[in-house]
C-alpha positions as YAML, in Angstrom:
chain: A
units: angstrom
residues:
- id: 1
  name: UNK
  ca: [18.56, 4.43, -20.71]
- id: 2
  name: UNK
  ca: [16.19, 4.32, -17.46]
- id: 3
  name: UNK
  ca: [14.59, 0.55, -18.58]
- id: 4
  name: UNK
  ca: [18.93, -0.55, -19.27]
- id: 5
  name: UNK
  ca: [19.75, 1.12, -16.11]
- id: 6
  name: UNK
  ca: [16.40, -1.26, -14.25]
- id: 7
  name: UNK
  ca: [17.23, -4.09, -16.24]
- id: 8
  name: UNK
  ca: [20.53, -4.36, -15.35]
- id: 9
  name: UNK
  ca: [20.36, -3.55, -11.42]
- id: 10
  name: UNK
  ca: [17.74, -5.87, -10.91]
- id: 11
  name: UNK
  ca: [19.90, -8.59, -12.42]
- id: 12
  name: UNK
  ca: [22.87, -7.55, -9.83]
- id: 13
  name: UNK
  ca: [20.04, -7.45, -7.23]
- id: 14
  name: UNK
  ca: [19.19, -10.99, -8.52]
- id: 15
  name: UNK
  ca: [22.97, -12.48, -8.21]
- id: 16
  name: UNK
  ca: [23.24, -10.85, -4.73]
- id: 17
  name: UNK
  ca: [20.04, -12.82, -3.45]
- id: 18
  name: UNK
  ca: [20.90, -15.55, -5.02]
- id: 19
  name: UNK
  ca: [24.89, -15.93, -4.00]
- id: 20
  name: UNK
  ca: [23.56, -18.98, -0.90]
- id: 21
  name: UNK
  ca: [23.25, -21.13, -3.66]
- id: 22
  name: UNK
  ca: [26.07, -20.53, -5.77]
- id: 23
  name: UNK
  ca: [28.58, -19.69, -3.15]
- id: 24
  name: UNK
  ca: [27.05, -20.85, 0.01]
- id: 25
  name: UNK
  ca: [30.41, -20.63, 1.46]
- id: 26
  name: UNK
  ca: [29.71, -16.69, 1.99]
- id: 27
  name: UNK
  ca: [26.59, -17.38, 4.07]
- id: 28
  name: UNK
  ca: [22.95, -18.21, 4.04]
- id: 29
  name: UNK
  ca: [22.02, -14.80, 2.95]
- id: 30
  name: UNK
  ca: [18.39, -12.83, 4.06]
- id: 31
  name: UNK
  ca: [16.67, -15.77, 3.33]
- id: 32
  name: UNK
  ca: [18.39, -17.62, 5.77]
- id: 33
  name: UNK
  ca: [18.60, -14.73, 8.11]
- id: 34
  name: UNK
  ca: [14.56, -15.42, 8.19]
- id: 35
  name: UNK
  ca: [14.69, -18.87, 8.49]
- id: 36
  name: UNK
  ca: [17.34, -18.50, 11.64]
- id: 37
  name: UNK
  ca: [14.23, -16.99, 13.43]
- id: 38
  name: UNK
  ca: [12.22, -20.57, 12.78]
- id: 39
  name: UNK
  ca: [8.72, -20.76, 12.53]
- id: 40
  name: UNK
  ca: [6.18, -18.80, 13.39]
- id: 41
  name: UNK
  ca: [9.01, -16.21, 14.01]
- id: 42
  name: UNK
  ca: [10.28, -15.70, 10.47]
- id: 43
  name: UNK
  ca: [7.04, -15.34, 9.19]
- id: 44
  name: UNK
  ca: [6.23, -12.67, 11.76]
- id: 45
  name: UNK
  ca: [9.19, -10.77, 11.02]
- id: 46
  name: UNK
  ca: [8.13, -10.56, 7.40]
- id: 47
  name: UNK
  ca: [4.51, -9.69, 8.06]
- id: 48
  name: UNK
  ca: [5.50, -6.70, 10.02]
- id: 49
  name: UNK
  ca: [8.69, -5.46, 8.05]
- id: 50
  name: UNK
  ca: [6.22, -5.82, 4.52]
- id: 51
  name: UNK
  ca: [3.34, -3.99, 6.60]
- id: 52
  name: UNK
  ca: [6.03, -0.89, 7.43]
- id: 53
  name: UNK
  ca: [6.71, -0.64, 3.75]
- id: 54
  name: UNK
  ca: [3.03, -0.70, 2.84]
- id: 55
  name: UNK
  ca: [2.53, 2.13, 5.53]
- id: 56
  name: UNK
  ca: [5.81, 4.09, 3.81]
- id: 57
  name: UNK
  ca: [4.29, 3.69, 0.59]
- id: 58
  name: UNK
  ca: [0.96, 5.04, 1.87]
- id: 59
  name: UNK
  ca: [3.07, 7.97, 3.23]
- id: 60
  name: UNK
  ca: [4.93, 8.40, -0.23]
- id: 61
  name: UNK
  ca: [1.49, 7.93, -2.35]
- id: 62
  name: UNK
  ca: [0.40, 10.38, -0.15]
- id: 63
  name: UNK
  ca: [2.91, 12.93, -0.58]
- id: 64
  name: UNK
  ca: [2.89, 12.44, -4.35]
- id: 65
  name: UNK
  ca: [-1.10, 13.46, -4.28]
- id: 66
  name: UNK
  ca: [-0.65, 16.34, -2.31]
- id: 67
  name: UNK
  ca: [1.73, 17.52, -4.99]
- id: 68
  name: UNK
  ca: [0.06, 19.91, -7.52]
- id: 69
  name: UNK
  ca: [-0.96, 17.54, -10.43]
- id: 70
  name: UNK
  ca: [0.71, 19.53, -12.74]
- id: 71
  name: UNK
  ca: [4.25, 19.77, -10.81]
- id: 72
  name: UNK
  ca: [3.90, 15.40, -10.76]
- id: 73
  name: UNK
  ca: [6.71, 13.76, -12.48]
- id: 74
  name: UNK
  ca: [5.09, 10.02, -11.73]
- id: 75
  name: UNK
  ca: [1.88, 8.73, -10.73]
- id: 76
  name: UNK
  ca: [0.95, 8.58, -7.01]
- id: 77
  name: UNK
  ca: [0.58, 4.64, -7.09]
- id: 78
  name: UNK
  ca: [4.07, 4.49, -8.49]
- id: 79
  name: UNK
  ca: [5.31, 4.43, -5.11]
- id: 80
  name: UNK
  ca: [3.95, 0.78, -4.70]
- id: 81
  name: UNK
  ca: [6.56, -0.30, -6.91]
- id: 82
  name: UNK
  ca: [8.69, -0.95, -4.10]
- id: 83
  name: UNK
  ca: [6.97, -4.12, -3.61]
- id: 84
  name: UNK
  ca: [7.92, -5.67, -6.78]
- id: 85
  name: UNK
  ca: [10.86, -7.78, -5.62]
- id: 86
  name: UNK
  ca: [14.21, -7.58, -7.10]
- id: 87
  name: UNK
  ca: [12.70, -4.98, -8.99]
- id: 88
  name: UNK
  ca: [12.24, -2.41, -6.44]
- id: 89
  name: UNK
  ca: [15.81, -2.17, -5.04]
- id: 90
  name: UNK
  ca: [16.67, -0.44, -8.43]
- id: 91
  name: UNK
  ca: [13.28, 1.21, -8.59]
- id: 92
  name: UNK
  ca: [13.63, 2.51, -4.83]
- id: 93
  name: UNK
  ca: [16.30, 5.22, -6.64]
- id: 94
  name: UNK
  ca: [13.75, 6.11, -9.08]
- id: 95
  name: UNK
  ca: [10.48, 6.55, -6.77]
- id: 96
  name: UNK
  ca: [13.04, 8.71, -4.88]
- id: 97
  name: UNK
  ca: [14.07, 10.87, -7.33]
- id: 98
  name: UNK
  ca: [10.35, 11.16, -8.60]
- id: 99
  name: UNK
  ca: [9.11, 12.57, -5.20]
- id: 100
  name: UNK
  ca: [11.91, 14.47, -4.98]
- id: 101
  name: UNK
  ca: [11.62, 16.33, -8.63]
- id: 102
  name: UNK
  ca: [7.60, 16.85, -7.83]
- id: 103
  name: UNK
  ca: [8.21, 18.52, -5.04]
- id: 104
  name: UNK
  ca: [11.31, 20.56, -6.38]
- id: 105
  name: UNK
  ca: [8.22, 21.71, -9.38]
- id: 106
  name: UNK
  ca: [5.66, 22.08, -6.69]
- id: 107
  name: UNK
  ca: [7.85, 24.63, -4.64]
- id: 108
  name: UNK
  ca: [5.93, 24.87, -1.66]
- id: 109
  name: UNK
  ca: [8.59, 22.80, -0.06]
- id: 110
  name: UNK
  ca: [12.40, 24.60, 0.53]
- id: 111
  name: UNK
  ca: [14.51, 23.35, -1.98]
- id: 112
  name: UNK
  ca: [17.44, 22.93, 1.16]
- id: 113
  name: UNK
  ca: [14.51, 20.80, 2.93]
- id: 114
  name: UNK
  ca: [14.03, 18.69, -0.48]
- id: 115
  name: UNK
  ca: [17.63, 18.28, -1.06]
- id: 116
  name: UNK
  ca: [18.43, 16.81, 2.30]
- id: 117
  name: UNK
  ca: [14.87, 14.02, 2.02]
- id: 118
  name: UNK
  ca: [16.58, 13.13, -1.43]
- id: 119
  name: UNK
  ca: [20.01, 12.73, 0.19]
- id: 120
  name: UNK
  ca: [18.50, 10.67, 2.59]
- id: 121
  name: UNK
  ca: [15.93, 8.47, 0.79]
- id: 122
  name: UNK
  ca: [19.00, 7.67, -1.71]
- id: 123
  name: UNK
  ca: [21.49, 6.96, 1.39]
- id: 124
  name: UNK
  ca: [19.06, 4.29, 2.47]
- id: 125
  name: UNK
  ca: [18.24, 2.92, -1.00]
- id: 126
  name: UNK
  ca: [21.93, 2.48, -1.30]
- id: 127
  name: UNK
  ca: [22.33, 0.77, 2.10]
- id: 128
  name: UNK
  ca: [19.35, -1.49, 0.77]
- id: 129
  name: UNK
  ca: [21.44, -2.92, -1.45]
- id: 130
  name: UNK
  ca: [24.70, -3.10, 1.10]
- id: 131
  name: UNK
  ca: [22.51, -5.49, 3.18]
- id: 132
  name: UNK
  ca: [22.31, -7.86, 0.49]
- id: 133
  name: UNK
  ca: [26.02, -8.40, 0.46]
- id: 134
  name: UNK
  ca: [27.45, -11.29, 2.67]
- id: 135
  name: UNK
  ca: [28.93, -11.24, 5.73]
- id: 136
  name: UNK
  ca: [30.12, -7.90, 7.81]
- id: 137
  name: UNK
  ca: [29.29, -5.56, 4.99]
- id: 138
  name: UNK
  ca: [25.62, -6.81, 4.98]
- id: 139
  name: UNK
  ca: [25.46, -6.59, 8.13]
- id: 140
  name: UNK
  ca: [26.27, -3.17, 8.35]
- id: 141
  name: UNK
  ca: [23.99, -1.78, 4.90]
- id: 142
  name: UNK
  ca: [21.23, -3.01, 6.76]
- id: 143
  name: UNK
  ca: [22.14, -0.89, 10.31]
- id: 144
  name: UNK
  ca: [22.62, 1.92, 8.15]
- id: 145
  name: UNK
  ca: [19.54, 1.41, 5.87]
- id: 146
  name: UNK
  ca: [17.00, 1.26, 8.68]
- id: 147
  name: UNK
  ca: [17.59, 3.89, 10.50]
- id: 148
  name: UNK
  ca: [18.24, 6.33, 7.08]
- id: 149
  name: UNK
  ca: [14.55, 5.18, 6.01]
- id: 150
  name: UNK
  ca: [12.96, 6.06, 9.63]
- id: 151
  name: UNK
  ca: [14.61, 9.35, 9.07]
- id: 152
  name: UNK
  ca: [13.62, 9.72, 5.73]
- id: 153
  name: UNK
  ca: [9.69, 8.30, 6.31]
- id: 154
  name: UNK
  ca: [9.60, 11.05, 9.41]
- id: 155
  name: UNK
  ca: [10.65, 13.64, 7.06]
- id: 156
  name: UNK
  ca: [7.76, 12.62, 4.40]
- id: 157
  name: UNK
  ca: [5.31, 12.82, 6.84]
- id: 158
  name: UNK
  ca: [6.72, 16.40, 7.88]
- id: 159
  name: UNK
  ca: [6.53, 16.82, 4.16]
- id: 160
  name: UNK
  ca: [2.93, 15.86, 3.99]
- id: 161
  name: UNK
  ca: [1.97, 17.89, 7.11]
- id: 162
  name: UNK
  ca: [3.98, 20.98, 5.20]
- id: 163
  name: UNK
  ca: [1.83, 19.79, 1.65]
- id: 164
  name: UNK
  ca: [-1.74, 19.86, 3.31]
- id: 165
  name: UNK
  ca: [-1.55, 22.96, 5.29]
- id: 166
  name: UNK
  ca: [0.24, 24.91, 2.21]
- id: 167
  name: UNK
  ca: [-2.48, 24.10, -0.57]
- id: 168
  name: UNK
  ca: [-2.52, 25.72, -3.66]
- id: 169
  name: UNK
  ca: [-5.22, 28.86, -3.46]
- id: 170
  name: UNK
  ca: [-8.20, 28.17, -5.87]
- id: 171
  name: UNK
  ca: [-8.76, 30.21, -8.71]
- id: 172
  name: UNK
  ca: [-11.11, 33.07, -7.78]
- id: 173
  name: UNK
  ca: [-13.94, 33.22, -9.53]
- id: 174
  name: UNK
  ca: [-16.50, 36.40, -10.23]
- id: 175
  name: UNK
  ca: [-19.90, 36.08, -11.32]
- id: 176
  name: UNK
  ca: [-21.15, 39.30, -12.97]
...
């Protein structure tokens, strides 16, 4: 059900970045959003928005290795999924809900805390996809989106913080 659910949301995410060039009447989409800024500006812009995910994935990858091993529900490079594009606007729900369910098992995060960086990580996965609509609507995902993923990237790296102080006590060992 997961790999129909991926499938299928990465082939909406695919018709909504594709809709300039079968309805260009609705707009020129994020591609031409970039393109608007001209050269080198555009390319700038991408640079630095693709180097803040890289340093939110480092964050998330580093969350998931703080997590007990046995408490992980995904692997800690999972997170860098989120670079595989359309993919990762479906997969965003999924690295979400992975983090979220680790550190649920791990417990040595408060499951109120937890709830409310899930709420949050899925508000601006779903406001991820609003910006790919056209017009006002995409306009407004995307206002929502960023600031619900600096939120949610402070609140991992409170997480981590919370992870690395609180580690597990080793196993006490007597020699005889």
């Amino acid at each position: 059900m997961r790999a129909i659910i991926k499938a299928g949301g990465t082939v909406l995410v695919s018709i909504l970045l594709s809709y300039p060039f079968w309805a260009p009447e609705w707009g020129r989409g994020i591609l031409g959003e970039i393109a608007a800024w001209g050269m080198p500006g555009g390319l700038i812009a991408v640079a630095v928005f693709f180097g803040l995910v890289a340093l939110y994935c480092r964050a998330l990858q580093r969350t998931m290795t703080l997590v007990r091993p046995e408490a992980r529900t995904a692997a800690p490079a999972s997170v860098w999924w989120m670079f595989a594009i359309p993919y990762n606007f479906t997969e965003d729900f999924f690295i979400v809900r992975a983090v979220s369910t680790s550190l649920a098992a791990d417990t040595r995060v408060t499951s109120g805390f937890n709830r409310r960086w899930a709420a949050i990580g899925y508000g601006w996965c779903v406001f991820q996809i609003l910006s790919l609509f056209p017009g006002v609507a995409g306009y407004a995902g995307g206002a929502a989106a960023l600031p619900l993923w600096a939120a949610h990237w402070i609140m991992t790296a409170r997480v981590n913080r919370t992870l690395a102080v609180r580690r597990p006590a080793a196993p006490l060992t007597h020699s005889l």
